[in-house]
Amino acid sequence: MDKMETTLKAASEVNSEAGFSFTRDELIQKFKKVRAFTEEITDPLKIEDYVVQVTENASPAKWHLAHTTWFFETFLLEKELEDYDPIHPQYSYLFNSYYLQTGVPHCRARRGNISRPTVKQVFEYRKSINEHVVNLVKNAADKQYEKWGPIIEIGIHHEQQHQELLMTDLKYMFSQNPLNPVYKKVDRPKAKSVPEISWVDFEEGVYMVGHEGDGFGYDNEFPRHKTYIHDFELANRLVTNGEYLEFMEAGTYNEPKWWLDEGFSTIRDEEWKAPLHWRKVDGEWYQFTLSGLEKIDPNDPVTHVSYFEADAYARWKGYRLPTEQEWEVAAELLQVEGNFADAGYLQPTALQSEQAGLQQMFGEVWQWTQSSYAPYPGYEPLPGALGEYNGKFMCNQYVLRGGSCATSKSHFRKTYRNFFHANERWQFTGIRLAK
């Protein structure tokens, strides 16, 4: 058994133990639905939009369409079908992201330099792989289906991650255009006002955190384990644009006392004065959205802030960011409801309810925590290439929780651990306070 076969076998076993129980028809429908949603995201694009890459961290739309297809071809079809011929021998080079154990990937910063294959050919590639995967599921023997079904589920969740990246990459691309192009015009719920922040308290104790093993989960969510947590309080809602604007107008971007040293160096070197996508027009603040340039709504959750900015804001208010364990303990008994990608608003929305308790815990924005992205006690990455999925990034990054308006609800779990570097802010990242 070669390394890739070992990897896929282990991945299959992990997710079978985690509760893989889809019938063939259910898995095919889920596969088709997710694959279709990726193409729905690209529907508003013009052909010129598909290839543009404005920064190394934001990949072209065409690349996302192809890479998510390459994943199924590489980790499933090439290993399962003895007579399978790759669509093109160079696709494994062009559309690999960072899986060094499957081959050397094409340079990340140059993905926008590749005009061929054409957009049409990439859609043909997707159609072909879709047909192969569906036929494999329909025709596999029971033992084969049990073995490969969990790998297809991993591929589905992988594609949902790229749907979120695709949306934020498109937003960043359009934001660089002085014409302020509109990706899709959407009317969002508004609020006349937002109540003052209140606090929800939690008692100290030993709590269980991490994935329980029922349903899909990435390896970094395992194993479930005990953790001791001191008394803490969590803000009942997210920080708003209006509240963050007060922070800006207080001159805090010029005062090093509120900032981590690396954070102050970053905002000085990058000349940050506001969240990403904010700009001043005729003395008033606007933000670029996927619906175009809009005047800042003070009641909407602030978004596109870095860890450095979230941490500085919390210090300025006299509070702090929650740990990821505190966030998970607070979220455990809540129903997963919120503004996810399924709602189609393309932007965080204002709090619509004044009911007691925690609000806006799910969807809207990824919430920065003060927790470094590190392995749980007893963590074991998958062997081989799929082991590169999470484990090798456990260095110099912080954990975010809660999902965002670009996250599919069916992809989200309360134990989901997103992670980014402290200076990154092109994702829908926001702030919840703790004390």
mmCIF file of C-alpha atoms in Angstrom, residues 199 202 229-235 239 307 310-327 368-371 431-435:
data_model
loop_
_atom_site.group_PDB
_atom_site.id
_atom_site.type_symbol
_atom_site.label_atom_id
_atom_site.label_comp_id
_atom_site.label_asym_id
_atom_site.label_seq_id
_atom_site.Cartn_x
_atom_site.Cartn_y
_atom_site.Cartn_z
ATOM 1 C CA TRP A 199 -22.837 40.310 29.365
ATOM 2 C CA PHE A 202 -20.193 31.424 32.762
ATOM 3 C CA ILE A 229 -11.880 27.444 32.315
ATOM 4 C CA HIS A 230 -12.017 30.290 34.834
ATOM 5 C CA ASP A 231 -15.128 32.400 35.403
ATOM 6 C CA PHE A 232 -15.729 34.560 32.352
ATOM 7 C CA GLU A 233 -18.311 36.761 30.695
ATOM 8 C CA LEU A 234 -19.048 37.021 26.994
ATOM 9 C CA ALA A 235 -20.583 40.003 25.204
ATOM 10 C CA VAL A 239 -19.024 44.877 17.917
ATOM 11 C CA TYR A 307 -6.362 40.110 14.936
ATOM 12 C CA ALA A 310 -9.560 43.224 17.223
ATOM 13 C CA ASP A 311 -7.097 42.926 20.101
ATOM 14 C CA ALA A 312 -6.408 46.689 20.179
ATOM 15 C CA TYR A 313 -10.128 47.487 20.184
ATOM 16 C CA ALA A 314 -10.702 45.102 23.101
ATOM 17 C CA ARG A 315 -7.839 46.690 25.069
ATOM 18 C CA TRP A 316 -9.179 50.179 24.360
ATOM 19 C CA LYS A 317 -12.583 49.155 25.731
ATOM 20 C CA GLY A 318 -10.971 47.611 28.816
ATOM 21 C CA TYR A 319 -11.850 44.052 27.861
ATOM 22 C CA ARG A 320 -10.224 41.213 25.883
ATOM 23 C CA LEU A 321 -10.942 38.658 23.188
ATOM 24 C CA PRO A 322 -12.366 35.288 24.265
ATOM 25 C CA THR A 323 -10.359 32.084 24.130
ATOM 26 C CA GLU A 324 -11.578 29.506 21.661
ATOM 27 C CA GLN A 325 -12.464 27.207 24.573
ATOM 28 C CA GLU A 326 -14.614 29.929 26.166
ATOM 29 C CA TRP A 327 -16.343 30.529 22.859
ATOM 30 C CA TRP A 368 -11.241 36.354 16.507
ATOM 31 C CA THR A 369 -10.158 34.531 19.657
ATOM 32 C CA GLN A 370 -6.962 35.078 21.612
ATOM 33 C CA SER A 371 -6.065 31.386 21.169
ATOM 34 C CA ILE A 431 -15.014 41.077 17.102
ATOM 35 C CA ARG A 432 -16.798 39.720 20.159
ATOM 36 C CA LEU A 433 -15.587 40.918 23.546
ATOM 37 C CA ALA A 434 -14.951 38.937 26.716
ATOM 38 C CA LYS A 435 -13.964 39.709 30.299
#
